[in-house]
mmCIF file of C-alpha atoms in Angstrom:
data_model
loop_
_atom_site.group_PDB
_atom_site.id
_atom_site.type_symbol
_atom_site.label_atom_id
_atom_site.label_comp_id
_atom_site.label_asym_id
_atom_site.label_seq_id
_atom_site.Cartn_x
_atom_site.Cartn_y
_atom_site.Cartn_z
ATOM 1 C CA MET O 1 86.226 16.897 -27.420
ATOM 2 C CA LEU O 2 83.964 16.831 -24.406
ATOM 3 C CA GLY O 3 81.347 18.899 -26.239
ATOM 4 C CA TYR O 4 81.195 16.679 -29.283
ATOM 5 C CA GLY O 5 81.298 13.645 -26.987
ATOM 6 C CA GLU O 6 78.173 14.943 -25.249
ATOM 7 C CA LEU O 7 76.339 15.465 -28.543
ATOM 8 C CA LEU O 8 77.183 12.003 -29.784
ATOM 9 C CA ALA O 9 76.409 10.389 -26.420
ATOM 10 C CA PHE O 10 73.013 12.089 -26.592
ATOM 11 C CA GLU O 11 72.238 10.585 -29.983
ATOM 12 C CA ARG O 12 73.470 7.114 -29.138
ATOM 13 C CA MET O 13 71.766 6.901 -25.770
ATOM 14 C CA ALA O 14 68.515 8.234 -27.223
ATOM 15 C CA ALA O 15 68.680 5.482 -29.843
ATOM 16 C CA ASP O 16 69.665 2.824 -27.289
ATOM 17 C CA ALA O 17 66.608 3.645 -25.182
ATOM 18 C CA ARG O 18 64.614 1.489 -27.610
ATOM 19 C CA PHE O 19 66.166 -1.565 -25.950
ATOM 20 C CA ALA O 20 64.571 -0.770 -22.596
ATOM 21 C CA PRO O 21 62.266 -3.524 -21.312
ATOM 22 C CA ASP O 22 59.632 -1.058 -20.079
ATOM 23 C CA LEU O 23 58.560 2.548 -20.284
ATOM 24 C CA HIS O 24 60.114 3.575 -16.988
ATOM 25 C CA ARG O 25 63.566 2.349 -17.953
ATOM 26 C CA ARG O 26 63.208 3.741 -21.465
ATOM 27 C CA ALA O 27 62.453 7.142 -19.963
ATOM 28 C CA VAL O 28 65.422 6.949 -17.577
ATOM 29 C CA LEU O 29 67.901 6.288 -20.398
ATOM 30 C CA SER O 30 66.247 9.055 -22.409
ATOM 31 C CA GLU O 31 66.705 11.396 -19.458
ATOM 32 C CA MET O 32 70.358 10.420 -19.179
ATOM 33 C CA ALA O 33 70.637 11.296 -22.862
ATOM 34 C CA ALA O 34 68.828 14.623 -22.498
ATOM 35 C CA LEU O 35 71.272 15.736 -19.832
ATOM 36 C CA GLU O 36 74.101 15.445 -22.358
ATOM 37 C CA ILE O 37 72.564 17.875 -24.771
ATOM 38 C CA THR O 38 72.206 20.538 -22.096
ATOM 39 C CA ASN O 39 75.899 20.084 -21.401
ATOM 40 C CA TYR O 40 76.712 20.258 -25.091
ATOM 41 C CA ARG O 41 75.013 23.646 -25.261
ATOM 42 C CA ARG O 42 76.989 25.014 -22.307
ATOM 43 C CA LEU O 43 80.285 23.917 -23.837
ATOM 44 C CA ALA O 44 79.406 25.190 -27.320
ATOM 45 C CA ASP O 45 78.413 28.565 -25.832
ATOM 46 C CA ARG O 46 81.708 28.769 -23.974
ATOM 47 C CA LEU O 47 83.630 28.039 -27.186
ATOM 48 C CA SER O 48 81.689 30.804 -28.945
ATOM 49 C CA SER O 49 82.392 33.258 -26.147
ATOM 50 C CA LEU O 50 86.114 32.464 -26.555
ATOM 51 C CA GLY O 51 85.770 33.464 -30.207
ATOM 52 C CA ALA O 52 85.959 29.914 -31.546
ATOM 53 C CA ASP O 53 83.511 28.352 -33.974
ATOM 54 C CA PRO O 54 82.157 25.340 -32.023
ATOM 55 C CA GLU O 55 81.745 23.311 -35.212
ATOM 56 C CA ALA O 56 85.358 23.879 -36.286
ATOM 57 C CA ALA O 57 86.651 23.257 -32.766
ATOM 58 C CA MET O 58 84.819 19.940 -32.566
ATOM 59 C CA THR O 59 85.685 18.651 -36.031
ATOM 60 C CA PRO O 60 88.933 16.851 -35.029
ATOM 61 C CA TYR O 61 86.953 14.675 -32.607
ATOM 62 C CA VAL O 62 84.132 13.718 -34.951
ATOM 63 C CA GLU O 63 85.899 10.757 -36.508
ATOM 64 C CA PRO O 64 87.447 9.104 -33.387
ATOM 65 C CA LEU O 65 84.207 9.443 -31.425
ATOM 66 C CA ARG O 66 82.139 8.116 -34.317
ATOM 67 C CA ALA O 67 84.540 5.183 -34.639
ATOM 68 C CA TYR O 68 84.211 4.424 -30.917
ATOM 69 C CA HIS O 69 80.418 4.359 -31.094
ATOM 70 C CA ASP O 70 80.259 2.442 -34.352
ATOM 71 C CA ARG O 71 82.469 -0.263 -32.879
ATOM 72 C CA THR O 72 80.537 -0.470 -29.621
ATOM 73 C CA GLN O 73 76.923 -0.682 -30.696
ATOM 74 C CA PRO O 74 74.960 -2.366 -27.903
ATOM 75 C CA ARG O 75 72.789 -5.301 -28.897
ATOM 76 C CA ASP O 76 70.443 -5.190 -25.924
ATOM 77 C CA TRP O 77 69.339 -3.223 -22.883
ATOM 78 C CA LEU O 78 72.084 -4.417 -20.539
ATOM 79 C CA GLU O 79 74.827 -3.728 -23.050
ATOM 80 C CA ALA O 80 73.383 -0.254 -23.603
ATOM 81 C CA LEU O 81 73.298 0.384 -19.875
ATOM 82 C CA THR O 82 76.801 -1.004 -19.330
ATOM 83 C CA LYS O 83 78.050 1.248 -22.082
ATOM 84 C CA ALA O 84 76.448 4.325 -20.504
ATOM 85 C CA TYR O 85 77.774 3.297 -17.079
ATOM 86 C CA VAL O 86 81.282 1.995 -17.822
ATOM 87 C CA GLY O 87 82.235 3.922 -20.948
ATOM 88 C CA ASP O 88 80.864 7.317 -20.003
ATOM 89 C CA SER O 89 82.259 7.106 -16.474
ATOM 90 C CA VAL O 90 85.825 6.443 -17.605
ATOM 91 C CA ALA O 91 85.532 9.352 -20.021
ATOM 92 C CA ASP O 92 84.158 11.530 -17.218
ATOM 93 C CA ASP O 93 87.024 10.612 -14.915
ATOM 94 C CA PHE O 94 89.473 11.490 -17.639
ATOM 95 C CA PHE O 95 87.851 14.875 -18.279
ATOM 96 C CA ARG O 96 87.739 15.544 -14.550
ATOM 97 C CA GLU O 97 91.507 14.966 -14.336
ATOM 98 C CA VAL O 98 92.134 17.224 -17.317
ATOM 99 C CA ALA O 99 89.841 19.894 -15.857
ATOM 100 C CA ALA O 100 92.257 20.229 -12.929
ATOM 101 C CA PHE O 101 94.848 21.568 -15.390
ATOM 102 C CA LEU O 102 92.539 24.262 -16.757
ATOM 103 C CA GLY O 103 92.077 27.792 -15.486
ATOM 104 C CA GLU O 104 88.718 29.187 -14.434
ATOM 105 C CA PRO O 105 85.958 29.420 -15.574
ATOM 106 C CA ASP O 106 86.708 26.380 -17.736
ATOM 107 C CA ARG O 107 87.641 24.117 -14.858
ATOM 108 C CA GLU O 108 84.342 24.750 -13.126
ATOM 109 C CA LEU O 109 82.361 24.407 -16.355
ATOM 110 C CA VAL O 110 83.867 21.016 -17.188
ATOM 111 C CA LEU O 111 83.304 19.742 -13.659
ATOM 112 C CA GLU O 112 79.704 20.889 -13.778
ATOM 113 C CA VAL O 113 78.843 19.204 -17.047
ATOM 114 C CA LEU O 114 80.274 15.851 -15.980
ATOM 115 C CA HIS O 115 77.673 13.260 -15.312
ATOM 116 C CA ASP O 116 75.222 13.283 -12.539
ATOM 117 C CA SER O 117 76.010 10.297 -10.313
ATOM 118 C CA ARG O 118 72.364 9.433 -9.767
ATOM 119 C CA TYR O 119 72.173 7.822 -13.207
ATOM 120 C CA GLY O 120 75.331 5.843 -12.562
ATOM 121 C CA GLU O 121 73.701 4.384 -9.483
ATOM 122 C CA PHE O 122 70.606 3.471 -11.460
ATOM 123 C CA ALA O 123 72.741 1.692 -14.065
ATOM 124 C CA ALA O 124 74.859 -0.184 -11.500
ATOM 125 C CA LYS O 125 71.726 -1.355 -9.693
ATOM 126 C CA GLU O 126 70.088 -2.546 -12.905
ATOM 127 C CA ILE O 127 73.163 -4.487 -13.993
ATOM 128 C CA ARG O 128 73.626 -5.994 -10.526
ATOM 129 C CA SER O 129 69.993 -7.133 -10.342
ATOM 130 C CA ALA O 130 70.161 -8.680 -13.803
ATOM 131 C CA ILE O 131 73.301 -10.619 -12.819
ATOM 132 C CA GLU O 132 71.646 -11.835 -9.614
ATOM 133 C CA LEU O 133 68.810 -13.257 -11.693
ATOM 134 C CA ASP O 134 71.135 -14.752 -14.285
ATOM 135 C CA PRO O 135 74.758 -15.133 -13.057
ATOM 136 C CA LYS O 136 75.998 -16.100 -16.552
ATOM 137 C CA LEU O 137 75.435 -12.461 -17.549
ATOM 138 C CA ALA O 138 78.394 -11.349 -15.424
ATOM 139 C CA ASN O 139 80.801 -12.929 -17.853
ATOM 140 C CA ARG O 140 79.217 -11.578 -21.012
ATOM 141 C CA LEU O 141 78.849 -8.048 -19.639
ATOM 142 C CA SER O 142 82.376 -8.044 -18.192
ATOM 143 C CA MET O 143 83.735 -8.951 -21.615
ATOM 144 C CA TRP O 144 81.600 -6.225 -23.142
ATOM 145 C CA ALA O 145 82.948 -3.693 -20.634
ATOM 146 C CA ARG O 146 86.525 -4.713 -21.506
ATOM 147 C CA ARG O 147 85.749 -4.192 -25.161
ATOM 148 C CA LEU O 148 84.341 -0.726 -24.408
ATOM 149 C CA ILE O 149 87.519 0.213 -22.545
ATOM 150 C CA GLY O 150 89.721 -1.248 -25.280
ATOM 151 C CA GLU O 151 87.947 0.664 -28.035
ATOM 152 C CA GLY O 152 87.937 3.805 -25.900
ATOM 153 C CA LEU O 153 91.687 3.574 -25.281
ATOM 154 C CA SER O 154 92.383 2.919 -28.918
ATOM 155 C CA GLN O 155 90.490 6.057 -29.977
ATOM 156 C CA ALA O 156 92.088 8.049 -27.150
ATOM 157 C CA GLN O 157 95.543 7.123 -28.456
ATOM 158 C CA ARG O 158 94.499 8.236 -31.901
ATOM 159 C CA VAL O 159 93.338 11.598 -30.521
ATOM 160 C CA ALA O 160 96.572 12.010 -28.540
ATOM 161 C CA ALA O 161 98.651 11.272 -31.643
ATOM 162 C CA ASP O 162 96.657 13.715 -33.795
ATOM 163 C CA ARG O 163 96.440 16.442 -31.163
ATOM 164 C CA PRO O 164 99.834 16.814 -29.504
ATOM 165 C CA ALA O 165 98.612 19.928 -27.644
ATOM 166 C CA LEU O 166 96.095 17.818 -25.765
ATOM 167 C CA ALA O 167 98.696 15.177 -24.954
ATOM 168 C CA MET O 168 101.067 17.920 -23.789
ATOM 169 C CA LEU O 169 98.394 19.401 -21.523
ATOM 170 C CA LEU O 170 98.190 16.031 -19.865
ATOM 171 C CA VAL O 171 101.945 15.739 -19.380
ATOM 172 C CA THR O 172 102.597 19.321 -18.246
ATOM 173 C CA GLY O 173 99.475 19.275 -16.078
ATOM 174 C CA SER O 174 100.528 16.030 -14.406
ATOM 175 C CA GLY O 175 104.024 17.416 -13.901
ATOM 176 C CA ASP O 176 105.878 14.643 -15.698
ATOM 177 C CA GLN O 177 105.654 11.161 -17.133
ATOM 178 C CA GLN O 178 105.257 9.765 -13.614
ATOM 179 C CA GLY O 179 102.344 12.136 -13.059
ATOM 180 C CA VAL O 180 100.679 10.745 -16.180
ATOM 181 C CA GLN O 181 101.215 7.191 -14.909
ATOM 182 C CA ALA O 182 99.614 8.145 -11.593
ATOM 183 C CA LEU O 183 96.677 9.688 -13.427
ATOM 184 C CA LEU O 184 96.159 6.541 -15.502
ATOM 185 C CA LYS O 185 96.362 4.474 -12.333
ATOM 186 C CA ARG O 186 93.612 6.559 -10.717
ATOM 187 C CA LEU O 187 91.412 6.068 -13.788
ATOM 188 C CA THR O 188 92.017 2.329 -13.715
ATOM 189 C CA GLN O 189 91.257 2.054 -10.017
ATOM 190 C CA ALA O 190 88.031 4.034 -10.263
ATOM 191 C CA HIS O 191 87.000 1.903 -13.230
ATOM 192 C CA GLY O 192 87.715 -1.282 -11.256
ATOM 193 C CA ALA O 193 85.637 -0.037 -8.335
ATOM 194 C CA ARG O 194 82.722 0.723 -10.661
ATOM 195 C CA MET O 195 82.950 -2.707 -12.263
ATOM 196 C CA SER O 196 82.777 -4.342 -8.834
ATOM 197 C CA ALA O 197 79.875 -2.133 -7.772
ATOM 198 C CA ALA O 198 77.878 -3.408 -10.753
ATOM 199 C CA GLY O 199 78.861 -7.041 -10.129
ATOM 200 C CA LEU O 200 81.271 -7.123 -13.076
ATOM 201 C CA ASN O 201 84.876 -8.288 -13.062
ATOM 202 C CA ASN O 202 87.889 -6.807 -14.777
ATOM 203 C CA MET G 1 48.548 10.680 -24.282
ATOM 204 C CA LEU G 2 50.567 13.840 -23.993
ATOM 205 C CA GLY G 3 53.157 12.067 -21.837
ATOM 206 C CA TYR G 4 53.697 9.199 -24.236
ATOM 207 C CA GLY G 5 53.631 11.668 -27.109
ATOM 208 C CA GLU G 6 56.517 13.537 -25.484
ATOM 209 C CA LEU G 7 58.549 10.362 -25.016
ATOM 210 C CA LEU G 8 58.055 9.284 -28.604
ATOM 211 C CA ALA G 9 58.679 12.782 -29.947
ATOM 212 C CA PHE G 10 61.947 12.753 -27.999
ATOM 213 C CA GLU G 11 63.083 9.530 -29.635
ATOM 214 C CA ARG G 12 62.056 10.500 -33.148
ATOM 215 C CA MET G 13 63.495 13.989 -33.010
ATOM 216 C CA ALA G 14 66.746 12.694 -31.531
ATOM 217 C CA ALA G 15 66.973 10.261 -34.446
ATOM 218 C CA ASP G 16 65.985 12.907 -37.015
ATOM 219 C CA ALA G 17 68.807 15.170 -35.829
ATOM 220 C CA ARG G 18 71.133 13.029 -37.963
ATOM 221 C CA PHE G 19 69.684 14.761 -41.029
ATOM 222 C CA ALA G 20 70.953 18.163 -39.918
ATOM 223 C CA PRO G 21 73.326 19.788 -42.414
ATOM 224 C CA ASP G 22 75.679 21.042 -39.684
ATOM 225 C CA LEU G 23 76.525 20.678 -36.024
ATOM 226 C CA HIS G 24 74.661 23.786 -34.927
ATOM 227 C CA ARG G 25 71.385 22.652 -36.475
ATOM 228 C CA ARG G 26 71.908 19.106 -35.268
ATOM 229 C CA ALA G 27 72.299 20.428 -31.741
ATOM 230 C CA VAL G 28 69.182 22.598 -32.009
ATOM 231 C CA LEU G 29 66.971 19.663 -33.038
ATOM 232 C CA SER G 30 68.563 17.598 -30.266
ATOM 233 C CA GLU G 31 67.727 20.349 -27.792
ATOM 234 C CA MET G 32 64.139 20.445 -29.034
ATOM 235 C CA ALA G 33 64.070 16.695 -28.392
ATOM 236 C CA ALA G 34 65.600 16.983 -24.932
ATOM 237 C CA LEU G 35 62.893 19.400 -23.856
ATOM 238 C CA GLU G 36 60.309 16.691 -24.507
ATOM 239 C CA ILE G 37 61.848 14.236 -22.114
ATOM 240 C CA THR G 38 61.799 16.766 -19.267
ATOM 241 C CA ASN G 39 58.104 17.207 -19.971
ATOM 242 C CA TYR G 40 57.568 13.467 -20.077
ATOM 243 C CA ARG G 41 59.038 13.210 -16.582
ATOM 244 C CA ARG G 42 56.738 15.909 -15.189
ATOM 245 C CA LEU G 43 53.662 14.227 -16.635
ATOM 246 C CA ALA G 44 54.708 10.738 -15.503
ATOM 247 C CA ASP G 45 55.338 12.084 -11.981
ATOM 248 C CA ARG G 46 51.899 13.677 -11.915
ATOM 249 C CA LEU G 47 50.300 10.375 -12.983
ATOM 250 C CA SER G 48 52.166 8.602 -10.179
ATOM 251 C CA SER G 49 51.074 11.181 -7.631
ATOM 252 C CA LEU G 50 47.459 10.561 -8.738
ATOM 253 C CA GLY G 51 47.993 6.875 -7.908
ATOM 254 C CA ALA G 52 48.186 5.764 -11.544
ATOM 255 C CA ASP G 53 50.905 3.622 -13.062
ATOM 256 C CA PRO G 54 52.323 5.853 -15.828
ATOM 257 C CA GLU G 55 53.121 2.848 -17.999
ATOM 258 C CA ALA G 56 49.569 1.474 -17.787
ATOM 259 C CA ALA G 57 48.055 4.923 -18.294
ATOM 260 C CA MET G 58 50.108 5.464 -21.442
ATOM 261 C CA THR G 59 49.596 2.027 -22.997
ATOM 262 C CA PRO G 60 46.423 2.901 -24.975
ATOM 263 C CA TYR G 61 48.359 5.594 -26.849
ATOM 264 C CA VAL G 62 51.411 3.529 -27.729
ATOM 265 C CA GLU G 63 49.982 2.043 -30.901
ATOM 266 C CA PRO G 64 48.331 5.135 -32.475
ATOM 267 C CA LEU G 65 51.381 7.306 -31.778
ATOM 268 C CA ARG G 66 53.740 4.651 -33.113
ATOM 269 C CA ALA G 67 51.598 4.358 -36.237
ATOM 270 C CA TYR G 68 51.681 8.126 -36.737
ATOM 271 C CA HIS G 69 55.481 8.239 -36.518
ATOM 272 C CA ASP G 70 56.018 5.131 -38.619
ATOM 273 C CA ARG G 71 53.913 6.631 -41.400
ATOM 274 C CA THR G 72 55.599 10.018 -41.258
ATOM 275 C CA GLN G 73 59.290 9.220 -41.252
ATOM 276 C CA PRO G 74 61.151 12.245 -42.603
ATOM 277 C CA ARG G 75 63.608 11.598 -45.427
ATOM 278 C CA ASP G 76 65.685 14.736 -44.963
ATOM 279 C CA TRP G 77 66.397 17.688 -42.736
ATOM 280 C CA LEU G 78 63.580 19.929 -44.007
ATOM 281 C CA GLU G 79 61.002 17.170 -43.675
ATOM 282 C CA ALA G 80 62.221 16.494 -40.130
ATOM 283 C CA LEU G 81 61.977 20.173 -39.264
ATOM 284 C CA THR G 82 58.555 20.553 -40.886
ATOM 285 C CA LYS G 83 57.369 17.567 -38.909
ATOM 286 C CA ALA G 84 58.614 19.057 -35.628
ATOM 287 C CA TYR G 85 57.109 22.434 -36.558
ATOM 288 C CA VAL G 86 53.781 21.546 -38.165
ATOM 289 C CA GLY G 87 52.925 18.240 -36.506
ATOM 290 C CA ASP G 88 53.960 19.071 -32.959
ATOM 291 C CA SER G 89 52.341 22.491 -33.081
ATOM 292 C CA VAL G 90 48.922 21.159 -34.070
ATOM 293 C CA ALA G 91 49.182 18.578 -31.301
ATOM 294 C CA ASP G 92 50.187 21.325 -28.861
ATOM 295 C CA ASP G 93 47.239 23.482 -29.844
ATOM 296 C CA PHE G 94 44.946 20.527 -29.336
ATOM 297 C CA PHE G 95 46.363 19.790 -25.872
ATOM 298 C CA ARG G 96 46.151 23.467 -24.975
ATOM 299 C CA GLU G 97 42.431 23.438 -25.835
ATOM 300 C CA VAL G 98 41.863 20.281 -23.806
ATOM 301 C CA ALA G 99 43.850 21.732 -20.888
ATOM 302 C CA ALA G 100 41.200 24.468 -20.574
ATOM 303 C CA PHE G 101 38.720 21.732 -19.577
ATOM 304 C CA LEU G 102 40.937 20.373 -16.809
ATOM 305 C CA GLY G 103 41.047 21.449 -13.188
ATOM 306 C CA GLU G 104 44.210 22.656 -11.483
ATOM 307 C CA PRO G 105 47.028 21.695 -11.117
ATOM 308 C CA ASP G 106 46.653 19.681 -14.325
ATOM 309 C CA ARG G 107 45.671 22.614 -16.477
ATOM 310 C CA GLU G 108 48.768 24.544 -15.482
ATOM 311 C CA LEU G 109 51.000 21.493 -15.868
ATOM 312 C CA VAL G 110 49.818 20.770 -19.414
ATOM 313 C CA LEU G 111 50.201 24.415 -20.428
ATOM 314 C CA GLU G 112 53.705 24.468 -19.008
ATOM 315 C CA VAL G 113 54.940 21.391 -20.820
ATOM 316 C CA LEU G 114 53.687 22.565 -24.200
ATOM 317 C CA HIS G 115 56.401 23.626 -26.523
ATOM 318 C CA ASP G 116 58.613 26.563 -26.161
ATOM 319 C CA SER G 117 57.860 28.915 -29.058
ATOM 320 C CA ARG G 118 61.516 29.748 -29.638
ATOM 321 C CA TYR G 119 62.059 26.438 -31.410
ATOM 322 C CA GLY G 120 58.997 26.991 -33.578
ATOM 323 C CA GLU G 121 60.490 30.262 -34.724
ATOM 324 C CA PHE G 122 63.788 28.569 -35.509
ATOM 325 C CA ALA G 123 61.991 25.927 -37.599
ATOM 326 C CA ALA G 124 59.823 28.437 -39.473
ATOM 327 C CA LYS G 125 62.872 30.556 -40.289
ATOM 328 C CA GLU G 126 64.844 27.535 -41.541
ATOM 329 C CA ILE G 127 62.007 26.367 -43.767
ATOM 330 C CA ARG G 128 61.394 29.879 -45.101
ATOM 331 C CA SER G 129 65.072 30.398 -45.941
ATOM 332 C CA ALA G 130 65.268 27.038 -47.701
ATOM 333 C CA ILE G 131 62.219 27.918 -49.810
ATOM 334 C CA GLU G 132 63.683 31.300 -50.707
ATOM 335 C CA LEU G 133 66.777 29.525 -52.025
ATOM 336 C CA ASP G 134 64.777 26.869 -53.853
ATOM 337 C CA PRO G 135 61.113 27.846 -54.441
ATOM 338 C CA LYS G 136 60.216 24.346 -55.686
ATOM 339 C CA LEU G 137 60.596 23.158 -52.091
ATOM 340 C CA ALA G 138 57.402 24.977 -51.074
ATOM 341 C CA ASN G 139 55.310 22.501 -52.977
ATOM 342 C CA ARG G 140 57.022 19.384 -51.694
ATOM 343 C CA LEU G 141 57.047 20.554 -48.073
ATOM 344 C CA SER G 142 53.426 21.729 -48.244
ATOM 345 C CA MET G 143 52.403 18.280 -49.466
ATOM 346 C CA TRP G 144 54.448 16.749 -46.689
ATOM 347 C CA ALA G 145 52.734 18.983 -44.106
ATOM 348 C CA ARG G 146 49.314 17.926 -45.444
ATOM 349 C CA ARG G 147 50.331 14.308 -45.082
ATOM 350 C CA LEU G 148 51.433 14.932 -41.481
ATOM 351 C CA ILE G 149 48.062 16.490 -40.680
ATOM 352 C CA GLY G 150 46.191 13.718 -42.462
ATOM 353 C CA GLU G 151 48.023 10.967 -40.589
ATOM 354 C CA GLY G 152 47.649 12.879 -37.334
ATOM 355 C CA LEU G 153 43.885 13.258 -37.800
ATOM 356 C CA SER G 154 43.517 9.629 -38.743
ATOM 357 C CA GLN G 155 45.251 8.498 -35.541
ATOM 358 C CA ALA G 156 43.315 11.082 -33.503
ATOM 359 C CA GLN G 157 40.038 9.596 -34.760
ATOM 360 C CA ARG G 158 41.275 6.174 -33.783
ATOM 361 C CA VAL G 159 42.091 7.390 -30.265
ATOM 362 C CA ALA G 160 38.694 9.110 -29.973
ATOM 363 C CA ALA G 161 36.904 5.931 -31.070
ATOM 364 C CA ASP G 162 38.873 3.776 -28.612
ATOM 365 C CA ARG G 163 38.697 6.245 -25.723
ATOM 366 C CA PRO G 164 35.169 7.616 -25.504
ATOM 367 C CA ALA G 165 36.027 9.343 -22.206
ATOM 368 C CA LEU G 166 38.539 11.548 -24.004
ATOM 369 C CA ALA G 167 36.080 12.330 -26.785
ATOM 370 C CA MET G 168 33.431 13.152 -24.156
ATOM 371 C CA LEU G 169 35.826 15.488 -22.336
ATOM 372 C CA LEU G 170 36.140 17.370 -25.594
ATOM 373 C CA VAL G 171 32.377 17.616 -26.118
ATOM 374 C CA THR G 172 31.397 18.470 -22.552
ATOM 375 C CA GLY G 173 34.349 20.862 -22.240
ATOM 376 C CA SER G 174 33.393 22.650 -25.449
ATOM 377 C CA GLY G 175 29.772 22.824 -24.321
ATOM 378 C CA ASP G 176 28.242 21.064 -27.318
ATOM 379 C CA GLN G 177 28.835 19.872 -30.870
ATOM 380 C CA GLN G 178 29.070 23.490 -32.018
ATOM 381 C CA GLY G 179 31.735 24.108 -29.416
ATOM 382 C CA VAL G 180 33.751 21.209 -30.839
ATOM 383 C CA GLN G 181 33.371 22.673 -34.341
ATOM 384 C CA ALA G 182 34.623 26.020 -33.084
ATOM 385 C CA LEU G 183 37.595 24.316 -31.419
ATOM 386 C CA LEU G 184 38.494 22.489 -34.634
ATOM 387 C CA LYS G 185 38.191 25.756 -36.525
ATOM 388 C CA ARG G 186 40.639 27.434 -34.136
ATOM 389 C CA LEU G 187 43.098 24.588 -34.638
ATOM 390 C CA THR G 188 42.758 24.838 -38.410
ATOM 391 C CA GLN G 189 43.264 28.601 -38.411
ATOM 392 C CA ALA G 190 46.340 28.456 -36.198
ATOM 393 C CA HIS G 191 47.751 25.705 -38.418
ATOM 394 C CA GLY G 192 47.109 27.828 -41.519
ATOM 395 C CA ALA G 193 48.857 30.814 -39.964
ATOM 396 C CA ARG G 194 51.885 28.657 -39.110
ATOM 397 C CA MET G 195 52.040 27.256 -42.624
ATOM 398 C CA SER G 196 52.056 30.803 -44.058
ATOM 399 C CA ALA G 197 54.705 31.923 -41.561
ATOM 400 C CA ALA G 198 57.007 29.184 -42.856
ATOM 401 C CA GLY G 199 56.233 29.952 -46.517
ATOM 402 C CA LEU G 200 54.074 26.849 -46.956
ATOM 403 C CA ASN G 201 50.573 26.674 -48.395
ATOM 404 C CA ASN G 202 47.587 24.655 -47.258
#
């Protein structure tokens, strides 16, 4: 799921770079994208070394991830950046939590491929500056971020329903239903903190 | 020119990856693309360290490179691969020749960012296998390769006309008009050898 997510994030971010207002910003989003493909390769190689066919292993996630991206196509630079910042970060937090339930070397591998925070800081700064120049943007981008989270959750539920083993990993890893609640609370809090850091409101 | 070429090649190859018949091939073209953006960054950083604004330095090449890509939009996977293989390789050979006329550290930098041959081998093998399965393809892809070269040359002439300093670098670097002829001959021969290696004809 993480592997196919990286591949798709690569393609979408590479395409979204066209919205950048200048060459520097276009290159930064392209670099964020390029990082994903390196991660894809590491995950695909690990799947192969476990004797799995990466393509077959990723197939169940093709449709939900495609649906998420199709329903959250940015219309401009700030929406593209907010998507990379808000959407990818929630996903990263989720994968980081799940990684804790894995044995080595998978735990380490997942943690390593999760996003480099330096791009998150770039995105937060860009969004914040844009809102300072035009405070009305805060509202539009906050709504957009809520839509990203809503679509993300909806696809996540679909994955959980289709892949009980993944849902079980979450429950057994967290200990119990309360553990899952605590995990979701941590995700929500981190998301809220990121929204504030970028000048957005929940 | 090389820097902006890398950025644009990144975007086009990332988009062309959608033509791939399977996940493995899609990932390989995406990885070829990702390599370009790393190179873009190295070249942009070098421009900055020379006191130039990378965006301003690249502006003269935006239009000819955009025109080249707009006129050579692949319609399927094999056209995309042939474009990455044939078009990028001729451009690389050209930049490698020009690099010989530069002082250090620029010569080394340009040579380093030029493409990794392992992807060229992947592309040649893919094209060759496809032709073995369907010999009629050789004709269509050879025509496509000729069109790529034709469009590339036409934009190169435009750049040379607009940027006499670049054209002069070529002449003074080669020694004289005969030197330029010899350089062009080397490019043509290397291109011919690549076409044969992929089962294409000039």
